[in-house]
Short mmCIF file of C-alpha atoms and ligand atoms in Angstrom, two decimals:
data_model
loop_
_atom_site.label_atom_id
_atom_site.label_comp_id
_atom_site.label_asym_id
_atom_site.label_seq_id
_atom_site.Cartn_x
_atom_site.Cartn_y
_atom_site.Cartn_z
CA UNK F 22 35.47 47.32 -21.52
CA UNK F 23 33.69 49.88 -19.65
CA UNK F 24 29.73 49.00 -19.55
CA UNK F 25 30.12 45.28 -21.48
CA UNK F 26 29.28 42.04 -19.97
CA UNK F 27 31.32 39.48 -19.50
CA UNK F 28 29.73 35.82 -20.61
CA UNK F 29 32.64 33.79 -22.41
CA UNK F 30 36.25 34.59 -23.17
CA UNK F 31 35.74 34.51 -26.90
CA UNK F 32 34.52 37.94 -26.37
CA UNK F 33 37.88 39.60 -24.91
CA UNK F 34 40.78 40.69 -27.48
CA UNK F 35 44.08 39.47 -26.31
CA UNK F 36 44.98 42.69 -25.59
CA UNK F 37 41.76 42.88 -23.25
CA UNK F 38 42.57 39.95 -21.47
CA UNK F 39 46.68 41.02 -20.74
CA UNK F 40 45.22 44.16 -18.95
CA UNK F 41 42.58 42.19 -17.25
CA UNK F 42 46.08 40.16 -15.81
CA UNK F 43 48.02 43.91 -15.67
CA UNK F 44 45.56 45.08 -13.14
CA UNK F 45 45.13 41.82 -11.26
CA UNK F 46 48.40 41.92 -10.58
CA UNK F 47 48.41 45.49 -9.38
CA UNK F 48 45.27 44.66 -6.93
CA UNK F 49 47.26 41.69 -5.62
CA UNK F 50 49.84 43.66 -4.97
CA UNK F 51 48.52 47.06 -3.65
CA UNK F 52 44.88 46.12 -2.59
CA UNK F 53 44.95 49.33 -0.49
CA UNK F 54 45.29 51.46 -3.65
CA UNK F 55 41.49 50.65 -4.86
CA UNK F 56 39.70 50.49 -1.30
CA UNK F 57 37.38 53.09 -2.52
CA UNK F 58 37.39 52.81 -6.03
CA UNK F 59 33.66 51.06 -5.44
CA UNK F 60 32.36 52.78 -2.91
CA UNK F 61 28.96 52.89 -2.97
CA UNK F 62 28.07 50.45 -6.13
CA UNK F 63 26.51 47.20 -5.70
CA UNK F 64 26.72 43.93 -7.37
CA UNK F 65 23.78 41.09 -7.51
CA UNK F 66 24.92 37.54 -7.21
CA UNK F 67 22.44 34.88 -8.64
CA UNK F 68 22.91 31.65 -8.10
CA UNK F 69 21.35 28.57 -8.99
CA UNK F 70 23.65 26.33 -7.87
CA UNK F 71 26.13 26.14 -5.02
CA UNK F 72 29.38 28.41 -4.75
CA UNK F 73 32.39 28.95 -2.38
CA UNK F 74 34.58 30.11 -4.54
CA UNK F 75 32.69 32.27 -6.48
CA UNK F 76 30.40 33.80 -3.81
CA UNK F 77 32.93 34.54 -1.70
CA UNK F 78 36.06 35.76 -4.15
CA UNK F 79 33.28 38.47 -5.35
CA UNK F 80 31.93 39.31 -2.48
CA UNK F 81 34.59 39.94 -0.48
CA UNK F 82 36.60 41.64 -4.07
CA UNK F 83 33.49 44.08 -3.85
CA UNK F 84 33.87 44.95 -0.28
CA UNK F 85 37.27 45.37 -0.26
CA UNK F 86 36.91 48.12 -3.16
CA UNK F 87 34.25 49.54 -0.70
CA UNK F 88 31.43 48.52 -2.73
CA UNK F 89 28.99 45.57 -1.43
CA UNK F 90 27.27 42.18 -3.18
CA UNK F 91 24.22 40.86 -2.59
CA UNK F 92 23.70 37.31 -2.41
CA UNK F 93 20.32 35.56 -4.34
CA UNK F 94 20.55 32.04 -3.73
CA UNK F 95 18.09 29.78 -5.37
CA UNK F 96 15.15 30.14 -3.29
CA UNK F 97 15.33 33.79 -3.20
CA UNK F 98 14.45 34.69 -6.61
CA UNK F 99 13.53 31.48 -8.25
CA UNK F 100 15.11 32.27 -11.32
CA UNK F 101 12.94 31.75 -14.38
CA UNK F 102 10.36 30.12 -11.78
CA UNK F 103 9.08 32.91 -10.01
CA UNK F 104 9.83 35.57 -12.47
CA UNK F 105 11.05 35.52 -15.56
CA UNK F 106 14.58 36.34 -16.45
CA UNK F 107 13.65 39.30 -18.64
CA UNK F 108 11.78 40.84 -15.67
CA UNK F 109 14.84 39.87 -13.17
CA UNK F 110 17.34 41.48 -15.55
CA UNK F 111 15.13 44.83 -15.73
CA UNK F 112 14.46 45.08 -12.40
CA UNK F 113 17.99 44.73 -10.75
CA UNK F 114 18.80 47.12 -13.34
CA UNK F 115 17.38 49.87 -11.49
CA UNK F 116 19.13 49.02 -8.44
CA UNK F 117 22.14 48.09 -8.76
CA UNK F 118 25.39 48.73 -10.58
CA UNK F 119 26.39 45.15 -11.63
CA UNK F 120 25.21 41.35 -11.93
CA UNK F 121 27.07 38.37 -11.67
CA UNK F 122 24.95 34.84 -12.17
CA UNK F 123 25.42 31.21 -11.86
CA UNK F 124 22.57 29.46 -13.68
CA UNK F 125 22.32 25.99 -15.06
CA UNK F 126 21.30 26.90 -19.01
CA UNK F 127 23.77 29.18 -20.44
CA UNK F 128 20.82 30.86 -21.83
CA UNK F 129 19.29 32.29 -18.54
CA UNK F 130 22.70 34.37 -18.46
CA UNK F 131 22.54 35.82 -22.00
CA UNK F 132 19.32 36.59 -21.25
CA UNK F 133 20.08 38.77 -18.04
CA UNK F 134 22.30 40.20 -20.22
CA UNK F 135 20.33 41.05 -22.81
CA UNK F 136 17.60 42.47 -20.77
CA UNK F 137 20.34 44.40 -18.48
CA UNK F 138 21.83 47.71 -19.33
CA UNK F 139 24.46 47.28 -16.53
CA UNK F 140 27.10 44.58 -16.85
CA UNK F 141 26.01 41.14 -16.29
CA UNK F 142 29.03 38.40 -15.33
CA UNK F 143 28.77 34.83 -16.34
CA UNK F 144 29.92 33.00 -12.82
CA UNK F 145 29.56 29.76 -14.60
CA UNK F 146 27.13 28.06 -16.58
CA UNK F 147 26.17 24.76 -18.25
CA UNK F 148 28.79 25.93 -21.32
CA UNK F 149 31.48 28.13 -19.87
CA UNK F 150 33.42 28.85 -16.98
CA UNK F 151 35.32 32.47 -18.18
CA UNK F 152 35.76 33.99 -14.24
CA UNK F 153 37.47 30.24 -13.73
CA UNK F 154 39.42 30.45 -17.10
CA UNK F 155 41.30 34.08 -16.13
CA UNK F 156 41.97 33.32 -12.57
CA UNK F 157 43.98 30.16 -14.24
CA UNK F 158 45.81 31.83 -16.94
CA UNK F 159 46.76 34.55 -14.73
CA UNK F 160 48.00 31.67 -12.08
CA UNK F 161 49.95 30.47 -15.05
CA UNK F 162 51.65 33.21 -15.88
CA UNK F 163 52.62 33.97 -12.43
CA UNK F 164 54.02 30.20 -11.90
CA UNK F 165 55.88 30.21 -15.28
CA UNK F 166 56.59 33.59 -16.27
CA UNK F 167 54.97 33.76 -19.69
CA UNK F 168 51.58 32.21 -21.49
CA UNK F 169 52.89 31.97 -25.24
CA UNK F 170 54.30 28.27 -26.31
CA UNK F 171 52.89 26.34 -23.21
CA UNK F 172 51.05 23.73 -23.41
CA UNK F 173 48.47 22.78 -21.72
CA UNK F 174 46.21 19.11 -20.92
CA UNK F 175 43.23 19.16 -19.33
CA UNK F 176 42.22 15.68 -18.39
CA UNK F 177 38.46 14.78 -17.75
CA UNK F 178 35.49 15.51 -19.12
CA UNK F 179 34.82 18.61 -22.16
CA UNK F 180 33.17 20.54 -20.02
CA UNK F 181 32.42 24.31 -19.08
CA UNK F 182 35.69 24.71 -17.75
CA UNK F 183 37.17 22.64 -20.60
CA UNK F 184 35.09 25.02 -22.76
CA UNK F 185 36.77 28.78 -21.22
CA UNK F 186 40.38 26.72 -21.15
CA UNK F 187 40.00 26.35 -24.82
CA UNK F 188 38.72 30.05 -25.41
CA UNK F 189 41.87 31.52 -22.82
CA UNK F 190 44.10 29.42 -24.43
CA UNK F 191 43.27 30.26 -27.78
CA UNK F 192 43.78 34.12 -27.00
CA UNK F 193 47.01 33.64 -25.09
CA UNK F 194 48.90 31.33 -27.08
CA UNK F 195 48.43 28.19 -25.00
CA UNK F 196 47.74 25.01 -26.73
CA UNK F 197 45.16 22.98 -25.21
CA UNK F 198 44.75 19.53 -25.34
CA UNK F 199 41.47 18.21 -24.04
CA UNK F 200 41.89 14.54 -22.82
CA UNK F 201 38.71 12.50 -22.47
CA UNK F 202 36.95 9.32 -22.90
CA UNK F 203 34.98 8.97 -26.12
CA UNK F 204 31.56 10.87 -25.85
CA UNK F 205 33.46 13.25 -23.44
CA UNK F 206 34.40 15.58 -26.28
CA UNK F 207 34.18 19.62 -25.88
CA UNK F 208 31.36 20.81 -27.48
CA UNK F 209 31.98 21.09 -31.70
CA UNK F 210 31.38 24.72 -32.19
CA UNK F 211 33.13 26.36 -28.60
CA UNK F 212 36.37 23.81 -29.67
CA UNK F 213 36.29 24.19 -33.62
CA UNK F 214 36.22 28.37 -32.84
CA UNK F 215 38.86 28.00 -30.36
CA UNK F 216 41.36 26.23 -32.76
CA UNK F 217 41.16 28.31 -35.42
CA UNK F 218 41.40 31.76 -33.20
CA UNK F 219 44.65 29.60 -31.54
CA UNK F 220 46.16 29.44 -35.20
CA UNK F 221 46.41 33.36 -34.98
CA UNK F 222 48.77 33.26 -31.63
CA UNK F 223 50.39 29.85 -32.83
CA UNK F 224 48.34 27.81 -30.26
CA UNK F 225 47.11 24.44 -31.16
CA UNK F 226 43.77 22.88 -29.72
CA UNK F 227 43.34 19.54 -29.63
CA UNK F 228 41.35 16.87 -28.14
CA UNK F 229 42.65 13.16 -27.09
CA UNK F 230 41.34 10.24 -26.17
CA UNK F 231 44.51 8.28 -25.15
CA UNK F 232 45.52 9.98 -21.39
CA UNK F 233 49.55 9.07 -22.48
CA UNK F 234 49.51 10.77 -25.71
CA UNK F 235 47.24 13.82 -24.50
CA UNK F 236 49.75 14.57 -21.23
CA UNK F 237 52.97 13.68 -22.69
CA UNK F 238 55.44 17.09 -22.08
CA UNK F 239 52.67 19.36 -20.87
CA UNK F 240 53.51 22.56 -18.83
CA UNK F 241 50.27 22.45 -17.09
CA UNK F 242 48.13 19.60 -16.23
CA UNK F 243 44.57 20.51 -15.38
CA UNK F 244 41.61 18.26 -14.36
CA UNK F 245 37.75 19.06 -12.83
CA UNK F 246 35.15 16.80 -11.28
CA UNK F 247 33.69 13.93 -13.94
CA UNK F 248 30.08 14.91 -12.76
CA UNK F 249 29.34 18.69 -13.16
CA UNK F 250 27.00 20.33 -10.98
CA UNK F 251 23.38 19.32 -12.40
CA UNK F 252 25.04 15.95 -13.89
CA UNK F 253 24.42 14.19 -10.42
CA UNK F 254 22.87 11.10 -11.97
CA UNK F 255 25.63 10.35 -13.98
CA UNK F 256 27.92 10.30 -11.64
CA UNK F 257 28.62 6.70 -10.79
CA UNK F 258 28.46 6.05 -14.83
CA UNK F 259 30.89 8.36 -15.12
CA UNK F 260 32.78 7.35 -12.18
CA UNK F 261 33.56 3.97 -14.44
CA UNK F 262 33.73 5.46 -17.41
CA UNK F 263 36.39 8.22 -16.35
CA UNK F 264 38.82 6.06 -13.94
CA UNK F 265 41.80 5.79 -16.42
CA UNK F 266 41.62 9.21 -16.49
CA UNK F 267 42.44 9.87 -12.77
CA UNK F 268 45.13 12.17 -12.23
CA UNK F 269 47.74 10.35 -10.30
CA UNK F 270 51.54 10.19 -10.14
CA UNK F 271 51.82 7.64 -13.05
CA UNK F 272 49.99 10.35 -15.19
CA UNK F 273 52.03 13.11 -13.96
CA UNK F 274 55.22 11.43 -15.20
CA UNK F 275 54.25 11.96 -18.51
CA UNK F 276 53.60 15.98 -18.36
CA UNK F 277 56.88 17.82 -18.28
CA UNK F 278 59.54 17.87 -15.08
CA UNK F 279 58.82 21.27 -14.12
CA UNK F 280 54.37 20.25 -14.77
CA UNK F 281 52.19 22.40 -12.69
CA UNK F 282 49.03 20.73 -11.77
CA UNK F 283 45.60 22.87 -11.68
CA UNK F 284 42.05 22.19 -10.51
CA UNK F 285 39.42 24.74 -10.16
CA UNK F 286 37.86 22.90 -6.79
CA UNK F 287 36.18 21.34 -5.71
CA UNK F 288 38.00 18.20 -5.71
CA UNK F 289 36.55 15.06 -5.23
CA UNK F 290 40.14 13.15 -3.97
CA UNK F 291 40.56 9.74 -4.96
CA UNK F 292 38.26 10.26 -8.05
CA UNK F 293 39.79 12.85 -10.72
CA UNK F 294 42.69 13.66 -8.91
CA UNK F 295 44.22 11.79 -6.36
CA UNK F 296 45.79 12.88 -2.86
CA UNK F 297 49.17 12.52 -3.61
CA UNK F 298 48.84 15.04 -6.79
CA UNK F 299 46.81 17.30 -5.48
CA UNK F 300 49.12 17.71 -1.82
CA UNK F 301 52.56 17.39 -4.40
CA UNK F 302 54.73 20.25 -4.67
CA UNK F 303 53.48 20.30 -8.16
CA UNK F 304 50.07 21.66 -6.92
CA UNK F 305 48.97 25.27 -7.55
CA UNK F 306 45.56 24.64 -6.44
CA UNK F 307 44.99 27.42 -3.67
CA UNK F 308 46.80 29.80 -5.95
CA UNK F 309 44.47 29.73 -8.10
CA UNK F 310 41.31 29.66 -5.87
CA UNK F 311 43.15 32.95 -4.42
CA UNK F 312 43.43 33.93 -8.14
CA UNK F 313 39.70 33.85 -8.69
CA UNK F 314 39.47 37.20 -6.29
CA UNK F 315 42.61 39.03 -7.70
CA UNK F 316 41.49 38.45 -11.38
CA UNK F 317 37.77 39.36 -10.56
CA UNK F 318 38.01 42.27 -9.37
CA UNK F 319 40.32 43.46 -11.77
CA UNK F 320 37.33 42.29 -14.55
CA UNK F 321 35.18 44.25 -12.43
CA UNK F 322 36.70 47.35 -12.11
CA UNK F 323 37.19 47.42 -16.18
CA UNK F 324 33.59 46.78 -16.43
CA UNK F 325 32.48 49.45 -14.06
CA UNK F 326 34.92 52.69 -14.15
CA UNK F 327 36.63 51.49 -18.01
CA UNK F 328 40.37 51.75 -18.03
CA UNK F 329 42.04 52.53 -14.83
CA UNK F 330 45.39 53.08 -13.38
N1 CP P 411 35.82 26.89 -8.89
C1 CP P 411 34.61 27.35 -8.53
O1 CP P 411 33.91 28.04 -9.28
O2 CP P 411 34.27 27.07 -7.25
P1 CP P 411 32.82 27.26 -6.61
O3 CP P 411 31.89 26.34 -7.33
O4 CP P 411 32.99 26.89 -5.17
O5 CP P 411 32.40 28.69 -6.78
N1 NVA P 412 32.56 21.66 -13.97
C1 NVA P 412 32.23 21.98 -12.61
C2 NVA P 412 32.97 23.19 -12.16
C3 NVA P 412 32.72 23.61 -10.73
C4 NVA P 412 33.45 24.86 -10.36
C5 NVA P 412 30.73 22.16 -12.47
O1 NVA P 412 30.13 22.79 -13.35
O2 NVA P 412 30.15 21.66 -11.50
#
């Protein structure tokens, strides 16, 4: 992987992606053992919209593999406004070792990439979510011991975390089921790709519109806000439009006994997900927000120094 970007998860082989976990593990584990595996490399951070998560997972993963990341929040660099992303992408390609960027069009990061000899990271965009989708597969597998045969509902709306659940799931042998209201859907092309790579690891993708079908016996129930980031005007449309789809302990009784439930934060309680879930014993929530750092810096270290020990 040594020298690649990373934009979506339809990019990584299976193989890739177990190694990615292999080495998260390791760095969760041993964090001591790659204190200075970074030392003196830098990463960019662009962002065009707000982050805790994902500022802070890879900017403290960088430091703690003695490397450092440099934060460019909206009105430092304008993205696109200021300068265009072809100029951004060949400029911070002279100074630094690695970009990671959180834009609004999915384009803006394909661009840096293309433009960029040194890896560029897709931290989320309009379309995907991949950083997101690892951290939660990897939190998966630590919470139930394997990937292949689970099944998985995420209930809400097909968005860019719906989009990288697909792609993961397709690559590990989770089925996916994405559970929306009408109009909701997962984009054609990132869900009709993701079912037929599933059929080669005997995963099944699927979207539903009826919340009792879509949950019934699932391993891991998953939900995210109904108004992304950039869909602010929507929200109290959606709010109406998404309310039988709240997460709550009726909808839980439909997913499996032994159901993990997942959100990648933040929450908005009382809206997708209520208290009670989210607080349940059921909850893996700040497992996973902890799994954003493990998994990232295990991405990172592929991307930079290839395979490692
Ligand atoms: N889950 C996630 O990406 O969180 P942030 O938006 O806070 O980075
Ligand atoms: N779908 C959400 C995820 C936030 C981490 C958004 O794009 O705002």
């Amino acid at each position: 992987m040594k020298g690649k970007d990373f934009i979506t998860v339809a990019e990584l082989s299976t193989e890739q992606i177990e190694s990615i976990f292999e080495l998260a593990l390791k760095l969760k584990s041993n964090p001591d053992d790659y204190e200075d595996a970074l030392t003196n490399m830098t990463m960019a951070m662009i962002f065009e919209k707000p982050s805790l998560r994902t500022r802070v997972s890879f900017e403290a993963g960088m430091t703690q593999m003695g490397g450092h990341a440099m934060y460019l929040g909206p009105s430092d660099i304008s993205l696109g406004k200021r300068e265009s992303v072809p100029d951004i992408a060949r400029v911070l390609d002279r100074m630094v070792d690695i970009i990671m960027a959180r834009t609004f069009a999915h384009d803006s990061v394909t661009t840096l990439a293309e433009y960029a000899s040194i890896p560029v990271i897709n931290g989320l965009s309009d379309l995907h979510h991949p950083c997101q989708a690892i951290a939660d597969y990897l939190t998966i597998l630590e919470k139930k011991g394997t990937l292949k045969g689970l099944k998985l509902a995420f209930v809400g709306d097909g968005n860019n975390v719906a989009h990288s659940l697909l792609e993961c799931g397709a690559k590990t042998g989770v089925s996916v089921t994405i559970v929306c209201p009408k109009g909701y859907e997962p984009k054609k092309e990132i869900f009709d790709a993701a079912f037929e790579e599933g059929k080669k690891m005997g995963a099944t993708m699927a979207v539903c519109n009826d919340w009792k079908e879509g949950v019934k016996g699932a391993d891991v129930v998953y939900t995210d806000v109904w108004a992304s980031m950039g869909q602010e005007k929507e929200a109290e449309e959606r709010k109406k439009i998404f309310l039988p789809y709240q997460v709550n302990s009726e909808l839980m009784a439909l997913a499996d006994k032994e159901a993990i439930f997942m959100h990648c934060l933040p929450a908005h309680r009382g809206e997708e997900v209520t208290d009670e879930v989210i607080e349940s014993w059921q909850s893996v929530v700040f497992d996973e927000a902890e799994n954003r750092l493990h998994a990232q810096k295990s991405l990172i270290l592929k991307l930079l120094l290839g395979e490692i020990e």
